[in-house]
Tab-separated table of C-alpha atoms in Angstrom:
chain	number	residue	atom	x	y	z
A	26	MET	CA	46.020	-16.855	65.804
A	27	SER	CA	42.233	-17.323	66.380
A	28	ASP	CA	40.265	-20.280	65.362
A	29	THR	CA	37.993	-18.153	63.107
A	30	PRO	CA	39.405	-16.933	59.768
A	31	GLN	CA	39.479	-13.162	59.540
A	32	GLN	CA	40.395	-10.855	56.835
A	33	ASN	CA	43.736	-9.274	57.434
A	34	PRO	CA	44.796	-6.085	55.674
A	35	GLN	CA	48.395	-6.854	56.517
A	36	SER	CA	48.768	-3.278	57.922
A	37	GLN	CA	50.070	-1.974	54.542
A	38	GLN	CA	52.911	-4.497	54.839
A	39	PRO	CA	53.683	-7.025	52.049
A	40	HIS	CA	54.369	-9.851	54.444
A	41	PHE	CA	52.562	-11.264	57.423
A	42	THR	CA	53.908	-13.890	59.807
A	43	ALA	CA	51.564	-15.773	62.216
A	44	PRO	CA	52.762	-15.759	65.985
A	45	ASP	CA	53.020	-19.633	65.857
A	46	ALA	CA	54.218	-19.891	62.253
A	47	ARG	CA	56.225	-22.988	61.250
A	48	ASP	CA	59.678	-22.002	59.774
A	49	PHE	CA	61.522	-23.151	56.666
A	50	ALA	CA	64.581	-24.533	58.147
A	51	HIS	CA	63.516	-28.064	57.706
A	52	VAL	CA	61.990	-27.747	54.283
A	53	GLU	CA	63.362	-30.064	51.597
A	54	THR	CA	60.609	-29.649	48.989
A	55	TRP	CA	59.165	-26.293	47.796
A	56	ILE	CA	55.647	-26.647	46.235
A	57	PHE	CA	53.981	-23.835	44.329
A	58	ASP	CA	50.553	-23.523	42.898
A	59	LEU	CA	50.538	-21.789	39.396
A	60	ASP	CA	47.573	-19.521	38.612
A	61	ASN	CA	47.637	-16.280	40.472
A	62	THR	CA	50.506	-17.560	42.679
A	63	LEU	CA	53.467	-17.419	40.324
A	64	TYR	CA	52.170	-14.377	38.417
A	65	SER	CA	50.175	-11.300	39.198
A	66	HIS	CA	46.767	-10.651	37.854
A	67	GLU	CA	48.111	-7.786	35.770
A	68	ALA	CA	49.200	-10.619	33.266
A	69	ARG	CA	45.495	-11.206	32.614
A	70	ILE	CA	45.863	-14.979	32.330
A	71	TRP	CA	43.159	-16.113	34.576
A	72	PRO	CA	40.516	-13.770	32.965
A	73	GLN	CA	41.225	-15.339	29.648
A	74	VAL	CA	40.917	-18.909	31.040
A	75	ASP	CA	37.759	-17.930	32.923
A	76	ALA	CA	36.249	-16.494	29.778
A	77	ARG	CA	37.142	-19.559	27.878
A	78	ILE	CA	35.432	-21.754	30.317
A	79	THR	CA	32.310	-19.624	30.200
A	80	ALA	CA	32.299	-19.920	26.351
A	81	PHE	CA	32.702	-23.737	26.673
A	82	VAL	CA	29.801	-24.032	29.013
A	83	ALA	CA	27.662	-21.707	26.792
A	84	ASP	CA	28.281	-23.818	23.670
A	85	LEU	CA	27.850	-27.128	25.478
A	86	PHE	CA	24.405	-26.220	26.868
A	87	GLY	CA	23.284	-23.852	24.016
A	88	ILE	CA	22.760	-20.880	26.452
A	89	ASP	CA	23.777	-17.146	26.537
A	90	GLY	CA	26.968	-15.981	28.105
A	91	MET	CA	25.343	-14.551	31.268
A	92	SER	CA	23.474	-17.789	31.881
A	93	ALA	CA	26.699	-19.800	31.195
A	94	ARG	CA	28.612	-17.658	33.634
A	95	ALA	CA	26.147	-18.232	36.378
A	96	LEU	CA	26.096	-21.967	35.753
A	97	GLN	CA	29.928	-22.018	35.543
A	98	LYS	CA	30.229	-20.435	39.072
A	99	TYR	CA	27.605	-22.792	40.443
A	100	PHE	CA	29.568	-25.827	39.243
A	101	TYR	CA	32.737	-24.247	40.663
A	102	HIS	CA	31.321	-23.752	44.118
A	103	GLN	CA	29.509	-27.223	44.163
A	104	HIS	CA	32.265	-29.370	42.739
A	105	GLY	CA	35.604	-27.469	43.224
A	106	THR	CA	36.151	-26.874	39.528
A	107	THR	CA	33.731	-26.525	36.515
A	108	LEU	CA	35.544	-29.391	34.931
A	109	LYS	CA	34.808	-31.806	37.718
A	110	ALA	CA	31.052	-31.000	37.495
A	111	LEU	CA	31.056	-31.390	33.660
A	112	MET	CA	32.923	-34.754	33.898
A	113	ASP	CA	30.918	-36.229	36.847
A	114	VAL	CA	27.340	-34.988	35.770
A	115	TYR	CA	27.554	-34.633	32.017
A	116	GLY	CA	30.391	-37.034	30.907
A	117	VAL	CA	32.427	-34.196	29.148
A	118	ASP	CA	35.820	-35.172	27.813
A	119	PRO	CA	38.245	-33.472	30.076
A	120	TYR	CA	41.036	-33.233	27.542
A	121	ALA	CA	38.861	-31.322	25.112
A	122	PHE	CA	37.846	-28.890	27.862
A	123	LEU	CA	41.462	-28.351	29.038
A	124	ASP	CA	42.601	-27.705	25.481
A	125	PHE	CA	39.892	-25.268	24.974
A	126	ALA	CA	40.231	-23.478	28.325
A	127	HIS	CA	43.935	-22.889	28.022
A	128	ASP	CA	44.072	-21.850	24.433
A	129	ILE	CA	45.048	-18.340	25.460
A	130	ASP	CA	47.232	-15.422	24.650
A	131	HIS	CA	50.330	-15.359	26.708
A	132	SER	CA	51.891	-12.086	25.378
A	133	ALA	CA	51.026	-10.001	28.550
A	134	ILE	CA	53.203	-12.263	30.746
A	135	ASP	CA	56.431	-10.720	31.596
A	136	LEU	CA	59.700	-12.318	32.595
A	137	ASN	CA	60.231	-12.125	36.335
A	138	PRO	CA	63.982	-12.461	36.947
A	139	ALA	CA	63.656	-11.664	40.703
A	140	LEU	CA	61.271	-14.541	41.158
A	141	GLY	CA	63.409	-16.820	39.022
A	142	LYS	CA	66.468	-16.014	41.012
A	143	ALA	CA	64.610	-16.634	44.339
A	144	ILE	CA	63.118	-19.898	43.262
A	145	GLU	CA	66.413	-21.182	41.850
A	146	ALA	CA	68.135	-20.448	45.163
A	147	LEU	CA	65.754	-22.422	47.222
A	148	PRO	CA	67.581	-25.437	48.640
A	149	GLY	CA	65.979	-28.717	47.715
A	150	ARG	CA	63.410	-29.744	45.216
A	151	ARG	CA	60.795	-27.510	43.599
A	152	LEU	CA	57.436	-28.662	42.216
A	153	ILE	CA	54.423	-27.116	40.739
A	154	LEU	CA	51.011	-28.404	41.939
A	155	THR	CA	48.135	-27.023	39.926
A	156	ASN	CA	44.459	-27.610	39.127
A	157	GLY	CA	45.290	-26.673	35.514
A	158	SER	CA	46.995	-28.706	32.929
A	159	ARG	CA	50.689	-29.442	32.506
A	160	ARG	CA	50.791	-27.651	29.073
A	161	HIS	CA	49.172	-24.547	30.633
A	162	ALA	CA	51.659	-24.587	33.508
A	163	GLU	CA	54.604	-25.120	31.318
A	164	ASN	CA	53.503	-22.378	28.943
A	165	VAL	CA	53.116	-19.852	31.753
A	166	ALA	CA	56.144	-20.759	33.675
A	167	THR	CA	58.272	-20.549	30.472
A	168	LYS	CA	57.048	-16.966	29.861
A	169	ILE	CA	57.791	-16.027	33.410
A	170	GLY	CA	61.234	-17.530	32.949
A	171	ILE	CA	61.038	-20.014	35.734
A	172	LEU	CA	60.131	-23.434	34.172
A	173	ASP	CA	63.779	-24.749	34.324
A	174	HIS	CA	63.881	-24.176	38.131
A	175	PHE	CA	61.140	-26.807	38.702
A	176	GLU	CA	61.706	-30.550	38.855
A	177	ASP	CA	58.213	-31.381	37.562
A	178	VAL	CA	54.567	-30.225	37.274
A	179	PHE	CA	51.711	-32.257	39.033
A	180	ASP	CA	48.527	-31.217	37.134
A	181	ILE	CA	44.855	-31.968	37.276
A	182	ILE	CA	45.341	-34.998	34.913
A	183	ALA	CA	47.935	-36.538	37.277
A	184	ALA	CA	45.407	-36.065	40.093
A	185	ASP	CA	42.829	-38.131	38.129
A	186	PHE	CA	40.926	-34.827	37.687
A	187	ILE	CA	40.382	-34.516	41.459
A	188	PRO	CA	41.083	-30.785	42.209
A	189	LYS	CA	42.487	-29.159	45.270
A	190	PRO	CA	41.470	-28.758	48.002
A	191	ASP	CA	40.394	-32.498	47.972
A	192	ARG	CA	42.738	-34.387	50.169
A	193	ARG	CA	42.969	-37.253	47.601
A	194	ALA	CA	44.706	-34.774	45.158
A	195	TYR	CA	47.405	-33.951	47.722
A	196	GLU	CA	47.867	-37.625	48.672
A	197	MET	CA	48.424	-38.603	44.986
A	198	PHE	CA	50.931	-35.802	44.651
A	199	PHE	CA	52.842	-36.936	47.690
A	200	GLU	CA	52.982	-40.505	46.456
A	201	ARG	CA	53.801	-39.659	42.815
A	202	HIS	CA	56.716	-37.452	43.848
A	203	ALA	CA	57.847	-39.152	47.064
A	204	VAL	CA	57.188	-35.879	49.163
A	205	ASP	CA	57.332	-35.934	52.905
A	206	PRO	CA	54.797	-33.107	53.722
A	207	ALA	CA	56.334	-32.625	57.103
A	208	ARG	CA	59.491	-31.507	55.376
A	209	ALA	CA	57.785	-29.369	52.624
A	210	ALA	CA	56.423	-25.865	52.196
A	211	MET	CA	53.310	-24.813	50.035
A	212	PHE	CA	52.673	-21.512	48.238
A	213	GLU	CA	49.052	-21.043	47.183
A	214	ASP	CA	46.627	-18.138	46.420
A	215	ILE	CA	43.426	-19.554	47.784
A	216	ALA	CA	43.272	-20.005	51.577
A	217	LYS	CA	41.086	-23.124	51.550
A	218	ASN	CA	43.690	-24.894	49.463
A	219	LEU	CA	46.138	-24.604	52.300
A	220	VAL	CA	44.065	-26.535	54.952
A	221	VAL	CA	45.251	-30.054	53.911
A	222	PRO	CA	48.879	-29.039	53.400
A	223	HIS	CA	49.019	-27.555	56.869
A	224	ASP	CA	47.170	-30.554	58.356
A	225	THR	CA	49.826	-32.914	56.868
A	226	GLY	CA	52.673	-30.871	58.278
A	227	MET	CA	53.651	-28.391	55.583
A	228	THR	CA	54.812	-24.792	56.156
A	229	THR	CA	52.051	-22.786	54.367
A	230	THR	CA	52.136	-19.437	52.735
A	231	LEU	CA	49.084	-17.603	51.253
A	232	VAL	CA	49.982	-15.440	48.243
A	233	THR	CA	47.581	-12.495	47.822
A	234	PRO	CA	47.403	-9.829	45.036
A	235	ALA	CA	49.221	-6.484	45.654
A	236	THR	CA	46.125	-4.886	44.231
A	237	LEU	CA	42.615	-6.018	44.081
A	238	ASP	CA	41.854	-8.339	41.118
A	239	PRO	CA	38.443	-7.357	39.628
A	240	PHE	CA	38.144	-10.586	37.825
A	241	ARG	CA	38.158	-12.807	40.808
A	242	GLU	CA	35.763	-13.328	43.743
A	243	ASN	CA	36.680	-11.745	47.078
A	244	PHE	CA	37.178	-15.032	48.961
A	245	GLU	CA	39.808	-16.000	46.335
A	246	GLN	CA	42.137	-13.139	47.184
A	247	GLU	CA	41.464	-12.276	50.821
A	248	ALA	CA	44.430	-12.106	53.144
A	249	VAL	CA	42.848	-14.267	55.853
A	250	GLU	CA	44.408	-15.084	59.128
A	251	ALA	CA	43.606	-18.722	60.068
A	252	PRO	CA	45.207	-21.574	61.968
A	253	HIS	CA	46.306	-23.287	58.817
A	254	ILE	CA	48.129	-20.265	57.317
A	255	ASP	CA	51.714	-19.587	58.524
A	256	TYR	CA	52.555	-16.696	56.331
A	257	ILE	CA	50.790	-14.206	53.988
A	258	THR	CA	52.499	-12.205	51.304
A	259	SER	CA	51.558	-9.968	48.404
A	260	ASP	CA	55.132	-10.025	46.998
A	261	LEU	CA	56.218	-13.657	46.417
A	262	ALA	CA	59.716	-12.930	45.086
A	263	GLY	CA	60.298	-10.382	47.944
A	264	PHE	CA	59.121	-12.869	50.420
A	265	LEU	CA	61.345	-15.645	49.252
A	266	GLU	CA	64.260	-13.334	49.353
A	267	ALA	CA	63.748	-11.499	52.644
A	268	GLU	CA	61.781	-14.003	54.739
A	269	VAL	CA	63.073	-17.474	53.433
A	270	LEU	CA	66.486	-17.228	51.701
A	271	ALA	CA	67.895	-14.666	54.049
A	272	ARG	CA	67.369	-16.994	57.001
A	273	LEU	CA	68.523	-20.161	55.321
A	274	LEU	CA	71.549	-19.092	53.441
């Protein structure tokens, strides 16, 4: 793999393996991001959350939706999350923000028996690591039908509101759950959020959408080849079944 990240179309294949990819044979802990990783964008979860954040910003500053949207994205790029900016700069109550942002309709989320079966079969511990709230993660994972397959959720509150990809968030996660990153694997939909996991020894998999998500920025859904990414897949359930479980069991 080259040292410079490049967009990779995956040659119409759902899975990509880097030439020097770490394997999964040694993995004892399986760590999954939540949003846009454990469900597809057709569930329309993130657009709802995104719109709620915009509405929160508009109300807080007394500005129109278009201006709020621009400010929200500025906060996101400068601070990692809109919430981090609102807390650090404006002293916003994070709990009020999270309650508002995650007050969404879950009716479009379908059960995913294939994903549930694959996650349940993974040997070892299974954890969710998210920049969202525990309540949001539990609500979504319940609708997918996978919550019972996870030992716990480590959310933005447990991380003292420090979001991925900040190294401190991962370090708090490792300590809280006694995770040895050298014996762990991470599944995540944003490439930059896999830099620290790979640097600490994890086997990393980038989960990309099977079709373009019009509600997200391009960098958030690119299938990029980079030294910190071992695998890329646009079909998480299929990847776990064919590329992980078939080789472990």
